[in-house]
XYZ file of C-alpha atoms in Angstrom:
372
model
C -14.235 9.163 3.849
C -13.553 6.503 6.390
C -15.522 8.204 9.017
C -18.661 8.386 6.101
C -18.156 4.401 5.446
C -18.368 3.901 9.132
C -21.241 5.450 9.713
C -22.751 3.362 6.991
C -21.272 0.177 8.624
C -18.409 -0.684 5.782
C -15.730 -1.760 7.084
C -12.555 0.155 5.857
C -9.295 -1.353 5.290
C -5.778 1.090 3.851
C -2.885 -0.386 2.685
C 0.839 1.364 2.954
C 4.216 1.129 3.116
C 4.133 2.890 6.479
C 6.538 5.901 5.399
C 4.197 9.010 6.784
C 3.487 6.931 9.641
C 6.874 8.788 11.185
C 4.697 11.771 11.295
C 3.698 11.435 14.883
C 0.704 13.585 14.470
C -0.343 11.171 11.590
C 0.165 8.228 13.199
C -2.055 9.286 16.237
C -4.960 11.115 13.497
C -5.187 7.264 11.627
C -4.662 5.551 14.944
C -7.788 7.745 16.268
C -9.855 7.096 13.494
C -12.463 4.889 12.553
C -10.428 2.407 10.294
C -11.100 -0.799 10.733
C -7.887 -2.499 9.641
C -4.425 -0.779 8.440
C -1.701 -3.258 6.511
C 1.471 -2.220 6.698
C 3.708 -3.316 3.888
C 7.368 -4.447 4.859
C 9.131 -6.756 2.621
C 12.325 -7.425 4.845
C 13.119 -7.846 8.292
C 16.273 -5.498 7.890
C 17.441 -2.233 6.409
C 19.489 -4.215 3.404
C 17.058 -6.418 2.797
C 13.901 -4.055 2.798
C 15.662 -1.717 0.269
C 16.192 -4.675 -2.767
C 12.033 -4.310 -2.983
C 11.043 -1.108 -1.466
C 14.275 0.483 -2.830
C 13.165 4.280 -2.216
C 12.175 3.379 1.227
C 13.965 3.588 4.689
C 13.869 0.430 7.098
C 14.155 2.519 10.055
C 11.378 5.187 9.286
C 9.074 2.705 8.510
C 9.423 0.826 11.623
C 9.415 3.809 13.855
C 6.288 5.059 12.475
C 4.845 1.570 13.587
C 5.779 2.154 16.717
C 4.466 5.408 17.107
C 1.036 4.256 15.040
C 0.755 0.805 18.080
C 1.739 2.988 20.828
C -1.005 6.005 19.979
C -3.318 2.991 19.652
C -2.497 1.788 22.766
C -2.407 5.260 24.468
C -6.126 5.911 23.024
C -7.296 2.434 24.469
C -8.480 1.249 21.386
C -8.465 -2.681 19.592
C -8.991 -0.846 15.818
C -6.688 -0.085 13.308
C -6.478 -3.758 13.799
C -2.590 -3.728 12.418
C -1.236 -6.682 9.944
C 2.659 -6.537 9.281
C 2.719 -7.984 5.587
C 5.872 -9.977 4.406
C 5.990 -10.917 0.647
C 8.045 -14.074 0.573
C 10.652 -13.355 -2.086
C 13.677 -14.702 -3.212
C 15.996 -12.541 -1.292
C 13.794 -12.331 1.757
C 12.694 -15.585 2.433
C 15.636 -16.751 5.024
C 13.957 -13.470 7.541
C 10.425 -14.782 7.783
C 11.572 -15.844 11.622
C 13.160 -12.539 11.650
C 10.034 -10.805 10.645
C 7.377 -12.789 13.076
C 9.941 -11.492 15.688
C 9.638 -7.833 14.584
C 6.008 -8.191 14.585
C 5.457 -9.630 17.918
C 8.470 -6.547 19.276
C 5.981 -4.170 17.326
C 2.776 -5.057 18.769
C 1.153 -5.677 15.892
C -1.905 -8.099 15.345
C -0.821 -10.110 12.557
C 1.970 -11.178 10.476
C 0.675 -12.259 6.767
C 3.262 -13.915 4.478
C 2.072 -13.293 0.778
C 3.356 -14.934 -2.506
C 4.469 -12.325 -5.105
C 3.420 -11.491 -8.259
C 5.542 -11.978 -11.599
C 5.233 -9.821 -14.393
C 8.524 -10.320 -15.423
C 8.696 -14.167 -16.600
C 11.926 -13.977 -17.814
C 13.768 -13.259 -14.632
C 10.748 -15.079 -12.569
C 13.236 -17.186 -10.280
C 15.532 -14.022 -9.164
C 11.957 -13.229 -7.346
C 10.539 -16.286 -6.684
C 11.164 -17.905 -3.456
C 12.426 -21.756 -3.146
C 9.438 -22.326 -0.476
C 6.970 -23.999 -2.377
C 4.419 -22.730 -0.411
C 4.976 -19.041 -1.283
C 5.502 -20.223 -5.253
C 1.990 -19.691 -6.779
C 3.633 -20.565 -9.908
C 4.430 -23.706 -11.945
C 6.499 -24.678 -14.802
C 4.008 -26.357 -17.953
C 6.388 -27.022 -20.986
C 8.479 -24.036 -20.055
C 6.338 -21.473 -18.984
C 5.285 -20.313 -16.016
C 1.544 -20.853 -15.328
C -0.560 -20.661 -11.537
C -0.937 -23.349 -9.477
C -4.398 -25.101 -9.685
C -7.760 -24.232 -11.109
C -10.231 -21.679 -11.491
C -13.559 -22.159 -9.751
C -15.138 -19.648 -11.347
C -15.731 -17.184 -8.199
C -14.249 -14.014 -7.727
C -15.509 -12.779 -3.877
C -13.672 -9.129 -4.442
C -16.113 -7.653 -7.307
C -19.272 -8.749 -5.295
C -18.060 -7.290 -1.494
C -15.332 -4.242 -1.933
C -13.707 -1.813 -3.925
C -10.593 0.356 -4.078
C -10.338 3.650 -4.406
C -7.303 5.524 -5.580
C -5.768 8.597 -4.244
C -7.569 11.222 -6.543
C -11.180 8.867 -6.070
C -11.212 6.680 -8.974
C -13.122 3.403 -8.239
C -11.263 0.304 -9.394
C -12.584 -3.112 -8.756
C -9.542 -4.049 -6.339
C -5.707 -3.631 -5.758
C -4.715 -5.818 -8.583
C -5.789 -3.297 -10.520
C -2.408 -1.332 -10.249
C -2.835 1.130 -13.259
C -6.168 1.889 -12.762
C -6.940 0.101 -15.724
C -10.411 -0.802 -14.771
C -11.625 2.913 -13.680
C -15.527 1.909 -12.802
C -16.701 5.715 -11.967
C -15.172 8.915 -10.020
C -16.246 9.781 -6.601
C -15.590 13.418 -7.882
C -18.642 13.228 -10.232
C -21.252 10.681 -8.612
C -21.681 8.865 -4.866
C -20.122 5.520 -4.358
C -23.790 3.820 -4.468
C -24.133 5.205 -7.602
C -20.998 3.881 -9.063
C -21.498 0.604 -7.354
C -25.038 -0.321 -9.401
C -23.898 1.215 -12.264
C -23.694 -0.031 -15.638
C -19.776 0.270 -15.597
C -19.340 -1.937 -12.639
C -22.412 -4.655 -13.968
C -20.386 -4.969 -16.992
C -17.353 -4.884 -15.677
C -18.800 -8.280 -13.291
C -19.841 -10.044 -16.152
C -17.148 -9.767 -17.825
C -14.883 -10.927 -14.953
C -17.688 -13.971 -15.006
C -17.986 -14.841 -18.533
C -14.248 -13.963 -19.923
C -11.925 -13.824 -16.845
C -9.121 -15.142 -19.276
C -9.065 -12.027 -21.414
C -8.616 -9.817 -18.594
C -4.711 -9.363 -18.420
C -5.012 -8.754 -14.382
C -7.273 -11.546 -13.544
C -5.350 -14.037 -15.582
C -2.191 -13.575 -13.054
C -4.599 -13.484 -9.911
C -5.114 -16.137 -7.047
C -8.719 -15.180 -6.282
C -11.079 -17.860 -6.764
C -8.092 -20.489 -7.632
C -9.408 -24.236 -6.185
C -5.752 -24.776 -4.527
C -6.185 -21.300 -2.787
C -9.560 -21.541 -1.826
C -8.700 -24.945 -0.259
C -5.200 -24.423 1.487
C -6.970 -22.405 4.714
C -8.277 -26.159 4.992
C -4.812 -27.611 5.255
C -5.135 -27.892 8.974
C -7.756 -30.710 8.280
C -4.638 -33.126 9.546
C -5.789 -36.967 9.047
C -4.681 -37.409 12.686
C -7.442 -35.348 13.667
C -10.687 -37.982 13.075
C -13.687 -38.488 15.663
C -13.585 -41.003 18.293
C -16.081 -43.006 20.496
C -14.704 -40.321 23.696
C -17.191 -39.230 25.740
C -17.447 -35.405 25.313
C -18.928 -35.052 28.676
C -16.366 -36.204 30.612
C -13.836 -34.282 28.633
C -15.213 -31.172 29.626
C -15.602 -32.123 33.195
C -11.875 -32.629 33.532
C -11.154 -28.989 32.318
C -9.422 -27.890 35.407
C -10.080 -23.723 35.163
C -13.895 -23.899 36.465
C -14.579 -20.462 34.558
C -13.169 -22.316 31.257
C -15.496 -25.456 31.937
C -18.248 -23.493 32.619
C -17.753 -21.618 29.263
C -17.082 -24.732 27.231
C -20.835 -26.186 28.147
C -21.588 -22.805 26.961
C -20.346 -22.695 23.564
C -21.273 -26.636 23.501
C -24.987 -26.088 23.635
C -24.461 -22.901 21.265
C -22.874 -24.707 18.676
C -25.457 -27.941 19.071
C -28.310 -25.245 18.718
C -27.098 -23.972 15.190
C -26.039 -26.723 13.634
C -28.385 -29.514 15.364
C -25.810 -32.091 15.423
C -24.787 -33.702 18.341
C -20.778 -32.964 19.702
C -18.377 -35.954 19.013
C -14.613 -35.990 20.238
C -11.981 -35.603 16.835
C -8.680 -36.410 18.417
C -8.157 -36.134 22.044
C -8.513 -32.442 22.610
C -11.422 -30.948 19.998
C -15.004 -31.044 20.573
C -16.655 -31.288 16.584
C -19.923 -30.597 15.377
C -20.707 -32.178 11.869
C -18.428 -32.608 9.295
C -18.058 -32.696 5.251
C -16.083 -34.361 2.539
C -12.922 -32.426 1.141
C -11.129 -33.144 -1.879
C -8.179 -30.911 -3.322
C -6.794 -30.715 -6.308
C -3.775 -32.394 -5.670
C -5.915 -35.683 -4.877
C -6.229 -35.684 -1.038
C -9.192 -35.956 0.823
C -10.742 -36.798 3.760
C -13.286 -35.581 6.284
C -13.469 -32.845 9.461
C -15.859 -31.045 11.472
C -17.846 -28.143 10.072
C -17.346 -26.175 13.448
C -16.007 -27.081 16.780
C -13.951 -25.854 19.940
C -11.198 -26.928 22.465
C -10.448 -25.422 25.679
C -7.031 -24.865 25.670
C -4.638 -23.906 28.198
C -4.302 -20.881 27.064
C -7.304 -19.623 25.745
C -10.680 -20.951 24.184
C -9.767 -22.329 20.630
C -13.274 -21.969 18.287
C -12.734 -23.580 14.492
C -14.386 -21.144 12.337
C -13.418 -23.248 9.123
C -14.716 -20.605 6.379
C -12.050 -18.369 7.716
C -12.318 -14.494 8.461
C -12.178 -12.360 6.195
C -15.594 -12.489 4.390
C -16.643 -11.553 8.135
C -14.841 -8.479 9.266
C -17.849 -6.412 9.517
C -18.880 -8.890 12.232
C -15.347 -9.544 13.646
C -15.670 -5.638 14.444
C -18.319 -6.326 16.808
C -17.205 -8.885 18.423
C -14.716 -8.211 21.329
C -11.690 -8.747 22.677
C -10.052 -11.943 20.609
C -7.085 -13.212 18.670
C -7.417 -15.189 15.243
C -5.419 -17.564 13.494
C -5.890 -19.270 10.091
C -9.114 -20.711 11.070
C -8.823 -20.218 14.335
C -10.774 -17.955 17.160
C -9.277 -17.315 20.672
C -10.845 -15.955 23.302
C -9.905 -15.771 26.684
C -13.052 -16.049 28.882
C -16.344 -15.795 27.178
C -17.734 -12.572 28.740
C -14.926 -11.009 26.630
C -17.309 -11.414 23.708
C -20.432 -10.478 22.225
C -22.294 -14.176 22.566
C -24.851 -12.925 19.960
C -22.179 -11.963 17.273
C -20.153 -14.861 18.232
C -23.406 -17.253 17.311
C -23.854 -14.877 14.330
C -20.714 -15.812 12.833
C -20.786 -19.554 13.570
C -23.882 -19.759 12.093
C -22.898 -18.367 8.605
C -19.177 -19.763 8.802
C -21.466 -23.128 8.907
C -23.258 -22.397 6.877
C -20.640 -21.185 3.956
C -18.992 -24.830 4.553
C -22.223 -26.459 3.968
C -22.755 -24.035 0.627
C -19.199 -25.296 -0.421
C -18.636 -28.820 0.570
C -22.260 -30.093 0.613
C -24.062 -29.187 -2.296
C-alpha cells in the first residue's frame, strides 16, 4: 500500500506506539520503505511514567525498537521515515517534557511534538489534564468543560487525507477512533473510488453544515481560530521593521558562502512576492507583511515571508507552517524545520525550484488568510 501511494505521489504517514519496532527485521523493512513520515507514540520519558497511559506497553521495548528503526535508517543512507517522537502532555507526565526532548535528541529522531490530550471523561478531566495552560485545550464555562476558542468553519483533514484502518476501512481521520465514520472498504472498491463517492461527499457536508452534531468533531481542535493562530505566536511585538539598510546587513555576514546565498534567497523572495526587503528587528530580512488579530484580543503586524542568516544555519520564515506541504517538503533536500521555521545549511543542499515552490504558496496561503 505505501509503495502504491508513492508511486502515485501521496505522501504516507503511520502512526504507532513503536512495540513491533523491536523486531529488527521490521524495523529495517519500514525503515527501507517508501513512508514518508512514521510518529512514534511515547507518552513518558520513563518506564513508570509511560505505563500510567500506555499501561500494556513496555518503556524499554519501545525505545529499543527506535533505535534499531534510526539506526537501519541511518545504515540505508536515507532522510525518510522522517521520525517524530510524540509526547501527550498529561497530568502525570508533564514535569518529563525536558526529559523527553533529551530522549529524542539521544534517539536521533527528527522531531519532538508535544500534543494536548483528549477528554472523554469530564468527570475526572483534571486527573488528565495538565496545569500548563498551553497543553489545556479546555476551559471551564459555568462548570463545564468546553474548547478553547472558536470555530472557523474549516476542517483541512476531510479535503487532503484519510485513514485507513487495519482491515482497510476508510475513515475520514484518526479522531475517528471507532470507526464510526466507515466512508467505503478498500476490500470492495479502489481508494479513488471511495474518495468521490457519495459516502465521503456527504459525509463533507455534513462536517460543513452540522459539525456540532457530530460527537467527534465537537471535541476536535481542527479548524479552532486559537489553534489555527498559535503557530503565529512567534509574531513577538519586538520583532517590527526598521529604517536598516538590508544591504549592508548582508554584506557584514562573515561566512562568504552564507552571504552569497542570502542575496540569493533575497532576490528569490523579492521575485514572488514583489515587495521590496525591509529589516524587522536587527537580524531578519522581511518581505511584506499582514494584520493579525487573535481571539484573545492581540494583534499586530509581521512579515508574510522572510530569512536570517544565522550562525548556524539559514533561518527561512515559512509562516503558513508545514504540514499542508509535505508532499513538497519530500522533495526538497537536506533541512531541519521548526514551528515556522526552515533551516538549511548551505543552499546547494536544496532543491531552489521546490524551495521557491513552497514560498510561493506559503505566501500565498497568508495572503488567502490574513488579507482577504
Amino acid at each position: 500500500m505505501i509503495d502504491y501511494a508513492y508511486e502515485k505521489k501521496i505522501f504516507t504517514v503511520i502512526s504507532t506506539n513503536g512495540t513491533r519496532l523491536a523486531n529488527p527485521q521490521f524495523a529495517r523493512e519500514l525503515a527501507a520503505s517508501k513512508l514518508g513520515r512514521l510518529i512514534l507514540s511515547v507518552d513518558g520519558a520513563t518506564e513508570e511514567t509511560y505505563k500510567v497511559y500506555r499501561q500494556a506497553g513496555h518503556f524499554s521495548r519501545v525505545i529499543r525498537g527506535i533505535r534499531q528503526f534510526i539506526e537501519a535508517r541511518r545504515e540505508l543512507g536515507k532522510k525518510y521515515p522522517l521520525a517524530d517522537l510524540q509526547f501527550i502532555v498529561m497530568a502525570h507526565n508533564e514535569h518529563e517534557m525536558d526529559a523527553i526532548k533529551k530522549l529524542g535528541k539521544e534517539l536521533g529522531v527528527d522531531r519532538v511534538i508535544f500534543k494536548s490530550p483528549q477528554i472523554y471523561d469530564f468527570e475526572n478531566a483534571e486527573q488528565t489534564l495538565p496545569q500548563n495552560p498551553r497543553f489545556r485545550r479546555y476551559h471551564k464555562v459555568n462548570g463545564e468543560y468546553r474548547l478553547k476558542g472558536s470555530y472557523s468553519g474549516y476542517c483541512k483533514k476531510i479535503w487532503y487525507g484519510s485513514a485507513i484502518t487495519w482491515d482497510g476501512k476508510v475513515i475520514p481521520c484518526c479522531f475517528d477512533k471507532d470507526a464510526e465514520f466507515q466512508l467505503g472498504d478498500l476490500a470492495d472498491s479502489n481508494f479513488a473510488e471511495i474518495w468521490e463517492g457519495d459516502n465521503y461527499h456527504r459525509f463533507r457536508n455534513l462536517v460543513r453544515n452540522k459539525r456540532d452534531s457530530i460527537e467527534m468533531c465537537k471535541n476536535c481542535t481542527e479548524g479552532l481560530k486559537i489553534f489555527l493562530n498559535r503557530r503565529m505566536h512567534m509574531a513577538d511585538i519586538k520583532t517590527k521593521p526598521t529604517d536598516n539598510s538590508v544591504t549592508d546587513f548582508l554584506n557584514s555576514v562573515e561566512d562568504e558562502k552564507k552571504r552569497a546565498d542570502s542575496f540569493k534567497i533575497l532576490e528569490m523572495m523579492r521575485e514572488v512576492t514583489g515587495d521590496e526587503p525591509k529589516m524587522w528587528g536587527p537580524s531578519i530580512v522581511g518581505f511584506g507583511d499582514y494584520h493579525y488579530k487573535y481571539e484573545s484580543g492581540r494583534e499586530g503586524d509581521f512579515f508574510l515571508t522572510g530569512f536570517s542568516p544565522r550562525k548556524q544555519n539559514l533561518t527561512l520564515y515559512i509562516m503558513a507552517g508545514f504540514k499542508r506541504y509535505e508532499e513538497l517538503m519530500a522533495k526538497l533536500g537536506k533541512y531541519k524545520t521548526g514551528k515556522s521555521c526552515l533551516y538549511i545549511k548551505k543552499l546547494e543542499d536544496v532543491d531552489p525550484d521546490v524551495l521557491k515552490t513552497l514560498v510561493t504558496e506559503s505566501v500565498a496561503h497568508m495572503e488567502r488568510q490574513y488579507k482577504q
